[in-house]
Short mmCIF file of C-alpha atoms in Angstrom, two decimals:
data_model
loop_
_atom_site.label_atom_id
_atom_site.label_comp_id
_atom_site.label_asym_id
_atom_site.label_seq_id
_atom_site.Cartn_x
_atom_site.Cartn_y
_atom_site.Cartn_z
CA UNK A 5 -10.48 34.36 -164.85
CA UNK A 6 -8.71 31.11 -164.09
CA UNK A 7 -6.55 31.48 -167.13
CA UNK A 8 -6.16 34.13 -169.77
CA UNK A 9 -5.90 34.26 -173.52
CA UNK A 10 -2.21 35.00 -173.29
CA UNK A 11 -0.21 33.13 -170.72
CA UNK A 12 0.58 35.75 -168.07
CA UNK A 13 3.69 34.64 -166.28
CA UNK A 14 5.28 36.05 -163.05
CA UNK A 15 8.80 36.53 -161.75
CA UNK A 16 10.46 34.16 -159.31
CA UNK A 17 13.50 33.79 -157.10
CA UNK A 18 16.64 31.86 -157.91
CA UNK A 19 17.06 28.23 -156.99
CA UNK A 20 20.32 26.50 -156.14
CA UNK A 21 21.88 24.41 -158.86
CA UNK A 22 22.32 20.65 -158.77
CA UNK A 23 25.30 20.33 -161.12
CA UNK A 24 28.50 18.81 -159.87
CA UNK A 25 31.13 21.58 -159.80
CA UNK A 26 33.90 19.29 -161.04
CA UNK A 27 31.85 18.11 -164.02
CA UNK A 28 30.81 21.63 -164.90
CA UNK A 29 34.36 22.95 -164.63
CA UNK A 30 35.79 20.17 -166.78
CA UNK A 31 33.17 20.55 -169.50
CA UNK A 32 33.49 24.33 -169.44
CA UNK A 33 37.24 24.22 -169.93
CA UNK A 34 37.06 21.55 -172.63
CA UNK A 35 34.25 23.31 -174.44
CA UNK A 36 35.93 26.71 -174.36
CA UNK A 37 39.17 25.18 -175.62
CA UNK A 38 37.28 23.53 -178.47
CA UNK A 39 35.37 26.68 -179.35
CA UNK A 40 38.48 28.80 -179.59
CA UNK A 41 40.06 26.24 -181.92
CA UNK A 42 37.24 26.63 -184.43
CA UNK A 43 37.40 29.13 -187.29
CA UNK A 44 37.68 32.06 -187.22
CA UNK A 45 40.77 31.34 -185.12
CA UNK A 46 41.56 33.12 -181.85
CA UNK A 47 38.10 34.60 -181.53
CA UNK A 48 38.06 36.35 -178.12
CA UNK A 49 34.28 36.62 -178.10
CA UNK A 50 33.69 33.00 -177.13
CA UNK A 51 34.51 33.51 -173.45
CA UNK A 52 31.80 36.19 -173.24
CA UNK A 53 29.01 33.93 -174.50
CA UNK A 54 29.69 30.79 -172.42
CA UNK A 55 28.10 30.55 -168.98
CA UNK A 56 28.93 27.95 -166.34
CA UNK A 57 27.80 27.44 -162.77
CA UNK A 58 31.42 26.75 -161.87
CA UNK A 59 32.96 29.94 -163.32
CA UNK A 60 30.32 32.66 -163.58
CA UNK A 61 27.48 31.26 -161.53
CA UNK A 62 25.58 34.51 -160.96
CA UNK A 63 25.46 35.33 -164.66
CA UNK A 64 24.73 31.68 -165.44
CA UNK A 65 21.67 31.68 -163.18
CA UNK A 66 20.43 34.97 -164.59
CA UNK A 67 20.74 33.79 -168.19
CA UNK A 68 19.15 30.42 -167.43
CA UNK A 69 16.12 31.91 -165.70
CA UNK A 70 15.70 34.82 -168.10
CA UNK A 71 13.53 32.78 -170.46
CA UNK A 72 12.04 30.08 -168.26
CA UNK A 73 8.31 30.53 -168.78
CA UNK A 74 6.94 27.80 -166.53
CA UNK A 75 7.74 27.90 -162.80
CA UNK A 76 6.80 24.23 -162.56
CA UNK A 77 10.04 23.52 -164.40
CA UNK A 78 12.30 25.71 -162.29
CA UNK A 79 13.01 24.24 -158.88
CA UNK A 80 15.83 22.53 -157.00
CA UNK A 81 15.18 19.16 -158.67
CA UNK A 82 14.97 20.51 -162.22
CA UNK A 83 17.98 19.31 -164.26
CA UNK A 84 20.29 22.21 -165.14
CA UNK A 85 22.58 22.52 -168.17
CA UNK A 86 26.30 22.30 -167.56
CA UNK A 87 26.76 25.23 -169.93
CA UNK A 88 24.68 27.91 -171.61
CA UNK A 89 25.92 29.28 -174.93
CA UNK A 90 24.44 32.60 -176.07
CA UNK A 91 25.69 33.08 -179.65
CA UNK A 92 25.85 36.48 -181.25
CA UNK A 93 27.22 35.30 -184.60
CA UNK A 94 26.36 32.46 -186.93
CA UNK A 95 29.91 31.13 -186.53
CA UNK A 96 29.22 30.76 -182.78
CA UNK A 97 26.33 28.43 -183.56
CA UNK A 98 28.44 26.39 -185.97
CA UNK A 99 31.28 26.06 -183.47
CA UNK A 100 28.90 25.07 -180.67
CA UNK A 101 27.45 22.24 -182.72
CA UNK A 102 30.87 20.96 -183.77
CA UNK A 103 32.22 21.06 -180.21
CA UNK A 104 29.13 19.49 -178.67
CA UNK A 105 29.53 16.58 -181.08
CA UNK A 106 33.23 16.23 -180.30
CA UNK A 107 32.61 16.21 -176.54
CA UNK A 108 29.53 13.99 -176.76
CA UNK A 109 27.29 16.50 -175.00
CA UNK A 110 23.59 16.83 -175.79
CA UNK A 111 22.51 20.24 -177.07
CA UNK A 112 19.15 21.87 -176.30
CA UNK A 113 17.98 24.86 -178.34
CA UNK A 114 15.97 27.69 -176.81
CA UNK A 115 14.41 30.58 -178.73
CA UNK A 116 11.78 31.89 -176.33
CA UNK A 117 11.22 29.38 -173.55
CA UNK A 118 7.46 29.07 -173.96
CA UNK A 119 7.63 25.35 -174.64
CA UNK A 120 5.21 24.06 -172.05
CA UNK A 121 7.35 21.13 -170.90
CA UNK A 122 10.64 23.07 -170.89
CA UNK A 123 12.48 20.68 -173.16
CA UNK A 124 14.50 23.56 -174.62
CA UNK A 125 16.31 24.06 -171.31
CA UNK A 126 15.97 20.80 -169.33
CA UNK A 127 16.90 17.24 -170.23
CA UNK A 128 16.63 13.64 -169.12
CA UNK A 129 20.30 13.17 -170.08
CA UNK A 130 23.02 13.79 -167.50
CA UNK A 131 25.21 16.26 -169.39
CA UNK A 132 23.61 18.77 -171.69
CA UNK A 133 24.12 22.33 -172.80
CA UNK A 134 21.63 25.01 -173.80
CA UNK A 135 22.14 26.99 -176.98
CA UNK A 136 20.07 30.09 -176.25
CA UNK A 137 19.26 32.09 -179.38
CA UNK A 138 17.92 35.23 -177.73
CA UNK A 139 20.62 37.42 -179.30
CA UNK A 140 19.39 36.42 -182.76
CA UNK A 141 16.42 38.76 -182.90
CA UNK A 142 16.77 40.98 -185.95
CA UNK A 143 13.60 41.54 -187.98
CA UNK A 144 13.90 43.03 -191.47
CA UNK A 145 10.60 43.90 -193.12
CA UNK A 146 10.38 44.64 -196.85
CA UNK A 147 6.97 46.00 -197.77
CA UNK A 148 7.87 46.20 -201.46
CA UNK A 149 8.21 42.40 -201.57
CA UNK A 150 5.74 41.86 -198.71
CA UNK A 151 8.27 39.72 -196.87
CA UNK A 152 10.18 39.72 -193.59
CA UNK A 153 13.36 37.98 -192.53
CA UNK A 154 13.04 37.22 -188.84
CA UNK A 155 15.72 35.58 -186.72
CA UNK A 156 14.85 32.63 -184.52
CA UNK A 157 15.35 34.42 -181.19
CA UNK A 158 13.03 37.29 -182.06
CA UNK A 159 9.67 37.30 -180.35
CA UNK A 160 6.31 37.51 -182.07
CA UNK A 161 5.71 40.94 -180.55
CA UNK A 162 8.92 42.23 -182.14
CA UNK A 163 7.86 40.84 -185.51
CA UNK A 164 4.43 42.45 -185.24
CA UNK A 165 5.90 45.81 -184.21
CA UNK A 166 8.40 45.89 -187.08
CA UNK A 167 5.61 45.13 -189.56
CA UNK A 168 3.44 47.89 -188.03
CA UNK A 169 6.35 50.33 -188.33
CA UNK A 170 6.37 49.85 -192.09
CA UNK A 171 2.70 49.30 -192.90
CA UNK A 172 -0.72 49.56 -191.27
CA UNK A 173 -2.29 47.18 -193.79
CA UNK A 174 0.09 44.22 -193.51
CA UNK A 175 0.29 41.55 -190.82
CA UNK A 176 1.43 38.02 -190.18
CA UNK A 177 -0.70 35.04 -189.06
CA UNK A 178 0.92 33.89 -185.83
CA UNK A 179 0.24 33.59 -182.10
CA UNK A 180 -1.46 35.96 -179.67
CA UNK A 181 1.30 35.85 -177.04
CA UNK A 182 3.87 38.57 -177.93
CA UNK A 183 6.73 37.02 -175.92
CA UNK A 184 6.75 33.68 -177.76
CA UNK A 185 9.99 33.01 -179.64
CA UNK A 186 9.75 32.86 -183.42
CA UNK A 187 12.05 29.83 -183.76
CA UNK A 188 9.90 27.43 -181.79
CA UNK A 189 6.56 28.90 -182.82
CA UNK A 190 7.13 28.65 -186.56
CA UNK A 191 8.98 25.35 -186.50
CA UNK A 192 6.08 23.73 -184.62
CA UNK A 193 3.30 25.08 -186.82
CA UNK A 194 2.17 28.35 -185.31
CA UNK A 195 -1.30 29.85 -185.50
CA UNK A 196 -3.28 32.87 -184.38
CA UNK A 197 -6.56 34.67 -184.90
CA UNK A 198 -6.12 34.79 -188.70
CA UNK A 199 -5.96 30.99 -188.87
CA UNK A 200 -9.22 30.63 -190.80
CA UNK A 201 -8.30 33.35 -193.30
CA UNK A 202 -4.62 32.61 -193.88
CA UNK A 203 -3.87 29.24 -192.27
CA UNK A 204 -0.80 28.49 -190.17
CA UNK A 205 2.33 30.56 -189.72
CA UNK A 206 4.34 27.86 -191.52
CA UNK A 207 2.11 28.16 -194.56
CA UNK A 208 3.78 31.54 -195.14
CA UNK A 209 7.42 30.54 -194.63
CA UNK A 210 9.21 30.83 -197.96
CA UNK A 211 12.85 30.36 -196.93
CA UNK A 212 15.00 29.59 -193.91
CA UNK A 213 18.59 29.47 -192.70
CA UNK A 214 19.60 26.51 -190.57
CA UNK A 215 22.81 25.02 -189.17
CA UNK A 216 22.82 21.25 -189.65
CA UNK A 217 24.54 18.50 -187.70
CA UNK A 218 27.73 19.00 -189.71
CA UNK A 219 27.88 22.67 -188.82
CA UNK A 220 26.90 23.82 -192.30
CA UNK A 221 24.69 26.85 -192.86
CA UNK A 222 21.94 25.93 -195.31
CA UNK A 223 19.10 27.81 -196.95
CA UNK A 224 16.09 26.44 -198.79
CA UNK A 225 18.04 25.80 -201.96
CA UNK A 226 21.01 24.09 -200.31
CA UNK A 227 19.05 22.12 -197.70
CA UNK A 228 16.59 20.77 -200.27
CA UNK A 229 12.80 20.60 -200.20
CA UNK A 230 12.60 17.57 -197.88
CA UNK A 231 14.37 19.30 -195.01
CA UNK A 232 12.64 22.60 -195.76
CA UNK A 233 9.32 20.78 -195.51
CA UNK A 234 10.31 19.15 -192.21
CA UNK A 235 11.27 22.35 -190.37
CA UNK A 236 7.92 23.96 -191.16
CA UNK A 237 5.90 22.17 -188.51
CA UNK A 238 8.03 19.16 -187.61
CA UNK A 239 9.96 20.96 -184.89
CA UNK A 240 13.24 22.55 -185.91
CA UNK A 241 15.09 21.13 -182.91
CA UNK A 242 15.04 17.63 -184.41
CA UNK A 243 16.93 18.68 -187.52
CA UNK A 244 19.27 21.54 -186.69
CA UNK A 245 19.44 25.06 -185.32
CA UNK A 246 17.12 27.52 -187.02
CA UNK A 247 18.88 30.85 -187.61
CA UNK A 248 16.07 32.69 -189.38
CA UNK A 249 12.90 32.35 -191.38
CA UNK A 250 11.81 34.37 -194.37
CA UNK A 251 8.05 34.84 -194.24
CA UNK A 252 5.44 36.23 -196.58
CA UNK A 253 3.29 38.97 -195.07
CA UNK A 254 -0.49 39.03 -195.53
CA UNK A 255 -2.89 41.94 -196.15
CA UNK A 256 -5.01 43.12 -193.24
CA UNK A 257 -7.73 45.78 -193.26
CA UNK A 258 -7.21 49.19 -191.69
CA UNK A 259 -10.21 48.53 -189.45
CA UNK A 260 -10.55 45.30 -187.46
CA UNK A 261 -13.16 44.43 -184.84
CA UNK A 262 -12.79 42.50 -181.59
CA UNK A 263 -15.23 41.52 -178.86
CA UNK A 264 -15.54 39.43 -175.70
CA UNK A 265 -18.88 38.06 -174.47
CA UNK A 266 -19.40 35.85 -171.40
CA UNK A 267 -22.31 33.48 -170.83
CA UNK A 268 -22.87 31.27 -167.81
CA UNK A 269 -24.74 27.98 -167.95
CA UNK A 270 -27.78 29.81 -166.54
CA UNK A 271 -27.48 32.24 -169.46
CA UNK A 272 -27.79 29.43 -172.00
CA UNK A 273 -24.06 28.84 -172.46
CA UNK A 274 -24.56 25.18 -173.32
CA UNK A 275 -26.90 25.84 -176.23
CA UNK A 276 -24.76 28.71 -177.52
CA UNK A 277 -21.55 26.64 -177.47
CA UNK A 278 -23.38 23.84 -179.26
CA UNK A 279 -24.48 26.28 -181.99
CA UNK A 280 -20.93 27.69 -182.12
CA UNK A 281 -19.66 24.24 -183.12
CA UNK A 282 -22.10 24.06 -186.02
CA UNK A 283 -21.68 27.60 -187.32
CA UNK A 284 -18.18 28.93 -186.72
CA UNK A 285 -16.14 26.34 -188.69
CA UNK A 286 -18.21 27.26 -191.76
CA UNK A 287 -18.71 31.00 -191.28
CA UNK A 288 -16.92 33.79 -193.19
CA UNK A 289 -13.19 33.05 -192.90
CA UNK A 290 -12.47 36.63 -191.82
CA UNK A 291 -13.97 35.75 -188.43
CA UNK A 292 -12.26 33.83 -185.62
CA UNK A 293 -14.22 33.20 -182.40
CA UNK A 294 -12.39 31.38 -179.63
CA UNK A 295 -14.41 29.89 -176.74
CA UNK A 296 -13.07 29.45 -173.21
CA UNK A 297 -14.95 27.03 -170.96
CA UNK A 298 -14.18 27.33 -167.27
CA UNK A 299 -15.59 26.89 -163.77
CA UNK A 300 -16.56 30.12 -161.98
CA UNK A 301 -18.37 31.18 -158.81
CA UNK A 302 -21.50 33.29 -159.22
CA UNK A 303 -23.43 34.39 -156.12
CA UNK A 304 -21.40 31.91 -154.06
CA UNK A 305 -22.42 29.03 -156.33
CA UNK A 306 -20.06 27.17 -158.65
CA UNK A 307 -21.11 27.00 -162.27
CA UNK A 308 -19.72 26.86 -165.78
CA UNK A 309 -19.06 29.82 -168.05
CA UNK A 310 -18.27 30.21 -171.73
CA UNK A 311 -16.29 33.25 -172.91
CA UNK A 312 -16.45 34.07 -176.62
CA UNK A 313 -13.46 36.11 -177.83
CA UNK A 314 -13.37 37.25 -181.45
CA UNK A 315 -11.22 38.90 -184.08
CA UNK A 316 -12.86 40.01 -187.34
CA UNK A 317 -10.95 41.32 -190.33
CA UNK A 318 -13.40 44.14 -191.01
CA UNK A 319 -15.53 46.82 -189.36
CA UNK A 320 -18.24 46.33 -186.76
CA UNK A 321 -21.16 46.93 -189.15
CA UNK A 322 -20.00 44.09 -191.39
CA UNK A 323 -19.44 41.87 -188.35
CA UNK A 324 -22.90 42.59 -186.90
CA UNK A 325 -24.57 41.78 -190.20
CA UNK A 326 -22.62 38.52 -190.38
CA UNK A 327 -23.40 37.52 -186.79
CA UNK A 328 -27.10 38.44 -186.98
CA UNK A 329 -27.44 36.21 -190.01
CA UNK A 330 -25.34 33.24 -188.93
CA UNK A 331 -25.02 33.28 -185.14
CA UNK A 332 -27.80 35.42 -183.58
CA UNK A 333 -27.84 33.16 -180.52
CA UNK A 334 -24.76 34.91 -179.13
CA UNK A 335 -26.66 38.21 -179.05
CA UNK A 336 -23.80 40.41 -180.26
CA UNK A 337 -24.57 44.13 -180.04
CA UNK A 338 -22.85 47.20 -181.41
CA UNK A 339 -21.67 48.20 -177.94
CA UNK A 340 -19.91 44.83 -177.55
CA UNK A 341 -17.67 45.62 -180.53
CA UNK A 342 -14.38 47.48 -180.46
CA UNK A 343 -12.90 48.70 -183.71
CA UNK A 344 -9.09 48.55 -183.74
CA UNK A 345 -6.12 48.40 -186.05
CA UNK A 346 -4.57 44.99 -186.70
CA UNK A 347 -1.68 45.65 -184.32
CA UNK A 348 -4.17 46.78 -181.65
CA UNK A 349 -5.98 43.47 -182.05
CA UNK A 350 -2.74 41.83 -180.95
CA UNK A 351 -2.73 43.99 -177.81
CA UNK A 352 -6.39 43.16 -177.15
CA UNK A 353 -5.82 39.44 -177.39
CA UNK A 354 -2.78 39.79 -175.14
CA UNK A 355 -5.10 41.32 -172.51
CA UNK A 356 -3.67 44.83 -172.78
CA UNK A 357 -5.97 47.87 -172.71
CA UNK A 358 -5.83 49.11 -176.30
CA UNK A 359 -6.87 52.60 -175.24
CA UNK A 360 -3.99 53.11 -172.83
CA UNK A 361 -1.25 50.72 -174.01
CA UNK A 362 1.37 51.93 -176.47
CA UNK A 363 2.25 49.60 -179.33
CA UNK A 364 5.86 49.74 -178.09
CA UNK A 365 4.90 47.23 -175.39
CA UNK A 366 5.40 44.61 -178.11
CA UNK A 367 9.14 45.29 -177.94
CA UNK A 368 9.21 44.43 -174.23
CA UNK A 369 10.59 40.90 -174.13
CA UNK A 370 9.38 40.48 -170.56
CA UNK A 371 5.92 42.01 -170.74
CA UNK A 372 4.54 38.80 -169.25
CA UNK A 373 4.67 37.17 -165.84
CA UNK A 374 5.62 33.57 -165.05
CA UNK A 375 3.12 31.12 -163.57
CA UNK A 376 3.05 27.43 -162.90
CA UNK A 377 1.17 25.84 -165.78
CA UNK A 378 0.16 22.71 -167.66
CA UNK A 379 -1.27 22.33 -171.16
CA UNK A 380 -2.66 19.48 -173.23
CA UNK A 381 -4.44 19.35 -176.59
CA UNK A 382 -7.08 17.55 -178.63
CA UNK A 383 -8.99 17.83 -181.91
CA UNK A 384 -12.76 17.60 -182.39
CA UNK A 385 -14.10 16.22 -185.67
CA UNK A 386 -17.75 15.62 -184.77
CA UNK A 387 -19.90 18.17 -182.91
CA UNK A 388 -20.17 17.45 -179.20
CA UNK A 389 -23.87 16.93 -178.38
CA UNK A 390 -25.62 19.21 -175.91
CA UNK A 391 -25.66 16.41 -173.38
CA UNK A 392 -21.91 16.10 -173.77
CA UNK A 393 -21.39 19.83 -173.28
CA UNK A 394 -23.53 19.66 -170.15
CA UNK A 395 -21.33 16.85 -168.85
CA UNK A 396 -18.20 18.84 -169.69
CA UNK A 397 -19.42 21.91 -167.80
CA UNK A 398 -20.30 19.68 -164.85
CA UNK A 399 -16.86 18.06 -164.95
CA UNK A 400 -15.11 21.45 -165.00
CA UNK A 401 -17.09 22.53 -161.94
CA UNK A 402 -16.32 19.23 -160.21
CA UNK A 403 -12.57 19.54 -160.88
CA UNK A 404 -12.58 23.20 -159.92
CA UNK A 405 -9.62 24.82 -161.69
CA UNK A 406 -8.76 23.58 -165.16
CA UNK A 407 -10.45 25.05 -168.24
CA UNK A 408 -10.76 24.35 -171.96
CA UNK A 409 -10.05 26.60 -174.94
CA UNK A 410 -11.82 25.85 -178.23
CA UNK A 411 -10.12 27.23 -181.37
CA UNK A 412 -12.22 27.04 -184.56
CA UNK A 413 -10.95 25.61 -187.83
CA UNK A 414 -12.42 25.70 -191.32
CA UNK A 415 -11.65 28.32 -193.95
CA UNK A 416 -8.07 28.09 -195.19
CA UNK A 417 -7.45 25.06 -192.98
CA UNK A 418 -9.84 23.08 -195.18
CA UNK A 419 -8.04 24.04 -198.38
CA UNK A 420 -4.50 22.76 -197.82
CA UNK A 421 -3.76 19.00 -197.82
CA UNK A 422 -2.66 17.30 -194.63
CA UNK A 423 0.82 16.71 -196.04
CA UNK A 424 1.44 20.28 -197.23
CA UNK A 425 3.54 20.68 -194.07
CA UNK A 426 4.30 18.25 -191.22
CA UNK A 427 1.31 19.74 -189.34
CA UNK A 428 -1.45 17.30 -190.40
CA UNK A 429 -4.58 18.57 -188.63
CA UNK A 430 -6.36 20.33 -191.48
CA UNK A 431 -9.67 19.47 -193.16
CA UNK A 432 -12.04 17.34 -191.11
CA UNK A 433 -11.32 19.11 -187.83
CA UNK A 434 -14.00 21.42 -186.45
CA UNK A 435 -11.83 22.86 -183.71
CA UNK A 436 -8.79 22.30 -181.54
CA UNK A 437 -8.94 22.04 -177.76
CA UNK A 438 -6.32 23.38 -175.39
CA UNK A 439 -6.48 22.15 -171.80
CA UNK A 440 -5.24 24.99 -169.63
CA UNK A 441 -4.47 25.38 -165.95
CA UNK A 442 -2.34 28.10 -164.32
CA UNK A 443 -1.51 28.69 -160.67
CA UNK A 444 0.72 31.01 -158.65
CA UNK A 445 1.35 29.23 -155.35
CA UNK A 446 4.52 27.20 -154.92
CA UNK A 447 2.70 24.34 -153.23
CA UNK A 448 3.53 20.71 -154.20
CA UNK A 449 0.07 19.55 -153.20
CA UNK A 450 -1.57 22.15 -155.42
CA UNK A 451 0.67 21.14 -158.29
CA UNK A 452 -0.21 17.49 -157.81
CA UNK A 453 -3.90 18.37 -157.74
CA UNK A 454 -3.83 20.54 -160.87
CA UNK A 455 -1.73 18.11 -162.89
CA UNK A 456 -4.18 15.39 -161.91
CA UNK A 457 -7.08 17.59 -163.01
CA UNK A 458 -5.48 17.82 -166.45
CA UNK A 459 -5.13 14.04 -166.72
CA UNK A 460 -8.64 13.37 -165.43
CA UNK A 461 -10.23 15.85 -167.82
CA UNK A 462 -8.17 14.54 -170.74
CA UNK A 463 -9.41 11.02 -170.05
CA UNK A 464 -12.98 12.30 -169.62
CA UNK A 465 -12.88 13.94 -173.06
CA UNK A 466 -11.89 10.75 -174.89
CA UNK A 467 -15.31 10.04 -176.40
CA UNK A 468 -15.62 13.54 -177.87
CA UNK A 469 -12.27 13.91 -179.65
CA UNK A 470 -10.28 12.46 -182.56
CA UNK A 471 -9.27 8.81 -182.47
CA UNK A 472 -6.85 6.32 -184.03
CA UNK A 473 -4.64 8.16 -183.39
CA UNK A 474 -5.87 10.77 -180.96
CA UNK A 475 -4.36 13.96 -182.35
CA UNK A 476 -2.17 16.48 -180.50
CA UNK A 477 -0.56 19.83 -181.36
CA UNK A 478 3.24 20.01 -181.20
CA UNK A 479 3.29 23.62 -179.97
CA UNK A 480 1.16 22.54 -177.00
CA UNK A 481 3.96 20.20 -175.96
CA UNK A 482 2.73 17.44 -173.66
CA UNK A 483 5.08 14.74 -172.34
CA UNK A 484 2.12 12.74 -171.01
CA UNK A 485 1.46 11.39 -174.51
CA UNK A 486 4.87 9.71 -174.77
CA UNK A 487 8.62 10.29 -174.62
CA UNK A 488 11.59 9.01 -176.57
CA UNK A 489 13.22 6.04 -174.86
CA UNK A 490 16.42 4.35 -175.95
CA UNK A 491 18.00 4.15 -179.37
CA UNK A 492 17.57 2.08 -182.49
CA UNK A 493 14.34 0.13 -182.63
CA UNK A 494 13.34 1.20 -179.10
CA UNK A 495 13.93 4.83 -179.94
CA UNK A 496 11.89 4.56 -183.12
CA UNK A 497 9.01 2.67 -181.49
CA UNK A 498 8.78 5.08 -178.55
CA UNK A 499 9.01 8.04 -180.92
CA UNK A 500 6.19 6.65 -183.01
CA UNK A 501 3.83 6.79 -180.01
CA UNK A 502 3.88 10.58 -179.70
CA UNK A 503 5.00 11.16 -183.29
CA UNK A 504 1.81 9.81 -184.82
CA UNK A 505 -0.30 11.91 -182.45
CA UNK A 506 1.49 15.10 -183.45
CA UNK A 507 2.07 14.32 -187.13
CA UNK A 508 -0.24 11.44 -188.02
CA UNK A 509 0.45 10.29 -191.61
CA UNK A 510 3.40 12.69 -191.90
CA UNK A 511 5.41 10.95 -189.17
CA UNK A 512 7.11 8.44 -191.50
CA UNK A 513 8.28 11.15 -193.88
CA UNK A 514 9.73 13.11 -190.96
CA UNK A 515 11.62 10.00 -189.82
CA UNK A 516 13.10 9.57 -193.28
CA UNK A 517 14.18 13.20 -193.44
CA UNK A 518 15.68 12.93 -189.96
CA UNK A 519 17.59 9.77 -190.87
CA UNK A 520 18.96 11.37 -194.01
CA UNK A 521 20.16 14.66 -192.47
CA UNK A 522 21.05 13.57 -188.91
CA UNK A 523 21.62 9.80 -188.93
CA UNK A 524 23.55 9.90 -185.64
CA UNK A 525 20.58 11.56 -183.91
CA UNK A 526 22.71 14.42 -182.63
CA UNK A 527 19.72 16.78 -182.43
CA UNK A 528 17.44 15.05 -179.99
CA UNK A 529 15.08 15.78 -177.15
CA UNK A 530 12.38 14.01 -175.17
CA UNK A 531 9.95 14.20 -178.10
CA UNK A 532 12.22 14.58 -181.11
CA UNK A 533 11.83 12.80 -184.42
CA UNK A 534 13.63 9.43 -184.18
CA UNK A 535 15.84 7.92 -186.84
CA UNK A 536 15.14 4.69 -188.65
CA UNK A 537 16.31 1.64 -186.70
CA UNK A 538 19.69 0.36 -187.77
CA UNK A 539 23.37 1.06 -187.36
CA UNK A 540 24.38 4.63 -188.10
CA UNK A 541 26.76 5.16 -190.98
CA UNK A 542 27.35 8.81 -190.28
CA UNK A 543 26.27 9.47 -193.88
CA UNK A 544 22.89 10.63 -195.20
CA UNK A 545 20.69 7.69 -195.97
CA UNK A 546 18.53 7.33 -199.01
CA UNK A 547 14.92 8.09 -198.15
CA UNK A 548 12.82 4.99 -198.54
CA UNK A 549 9.29 4.12 -197.56
CA UNK A 550 8.87 2.57 -194.13
CA UNK A 551 7.05 -0.73 -193.97
#
């Protein structure tokens, strides 16, 4: 397969750094001096969590590359942070924020490194540091209250395993890639195969701990409902440093069913995908069927193929009855079905063999490999006609590498209003598209070709997807749709370009929250929420309606 359900990533060699030694040394010394002056005083642990290319370059390189999940963003020309801070205590995070502000250094926040454009560890600004939260990975599950407190640096696999340890009939609706960091996943929305039954990950966040731009640790009560709303889908990195989320667990059956069926164009894939569009958004919300469209070679001839991958919250008999009634065109048979536990469904969707893979693999923070990759996203609100699907298959074959992933909506996603969280893409969307291309060869010409394929296909799909604005999914980060440029009015106007694609009608509210809690725009990145235009007062501003 040209790409897989989980993003298998592979190891790579170290690249030389492009940071000036004098700059790095100066910032390191100034930063360490500032850190040690913060309470608690004379803390000897700070020197063990600060990494610099000028003082401990080998360790610096190891830490930097430990959680880079896209080889395209790790080469000699990739901007490198002057420092990496790896906090082990909440006070470390507070001190880092205070010192970064004093020294005027941009801070980037990394929880897992799966952000597709690498903005948690690279920057367009000259001097920046990375606050890497990988040490914050405790997960405390309470089955009595059906909740879990999960720190931002924990990975989804660790969360799933800790739930499974305590209960075989509880789960959490989040992503299918076990090595994704909780902090970024939940703060950007987060979804998985229980999307239609239980909605987004953020729909089940009931509390959080965050360090704001003043270095204060806040929870839901002390941060207020506006900020709590914003960090559940608006991207936590625009508002502060997420320390942990408290989430509500959901019930899952003891027996789940999964399947994978492939159909080429010659095997009626076009008609079946067309019917999928009509049926799956309205089918029983216990069922999630993802479709992968990709070019393949069969008998030395290039053609298109659709792969249907499913997770059903129930046994195979119930699934077969449902499919025979609503979607017989797929031709699902008993032998296609595999009955598994909920945690085994995670392994299945992560492309592990459920018969031979121990659940403990979910605790392996590097169970993936690192590839070169590019992702984009879209939303479909009107069924694509058969003629359109034929054209899409033909275009995939013509381009040769890139594929599309269709993720069905409906169910719970139709029940919550668009402004329940910053994530706005709810009712009215039939499915979400992910554009996906992976490659292994470190070849600039290949990279140029594959990135161009993504842009060409994205343009080709314009007539079939949402419009005014054309929607995008924050967790499928894509710098092609716009980047923040400048400050004040320029910063706001450039932020509005991508902001309205990601957040649509919720963008203005996010700007007002941002302006109130971080008026100096300390927490910023290439696609962060901008502040309202105007001179900063350094004080929270009253939230007013934008005109």
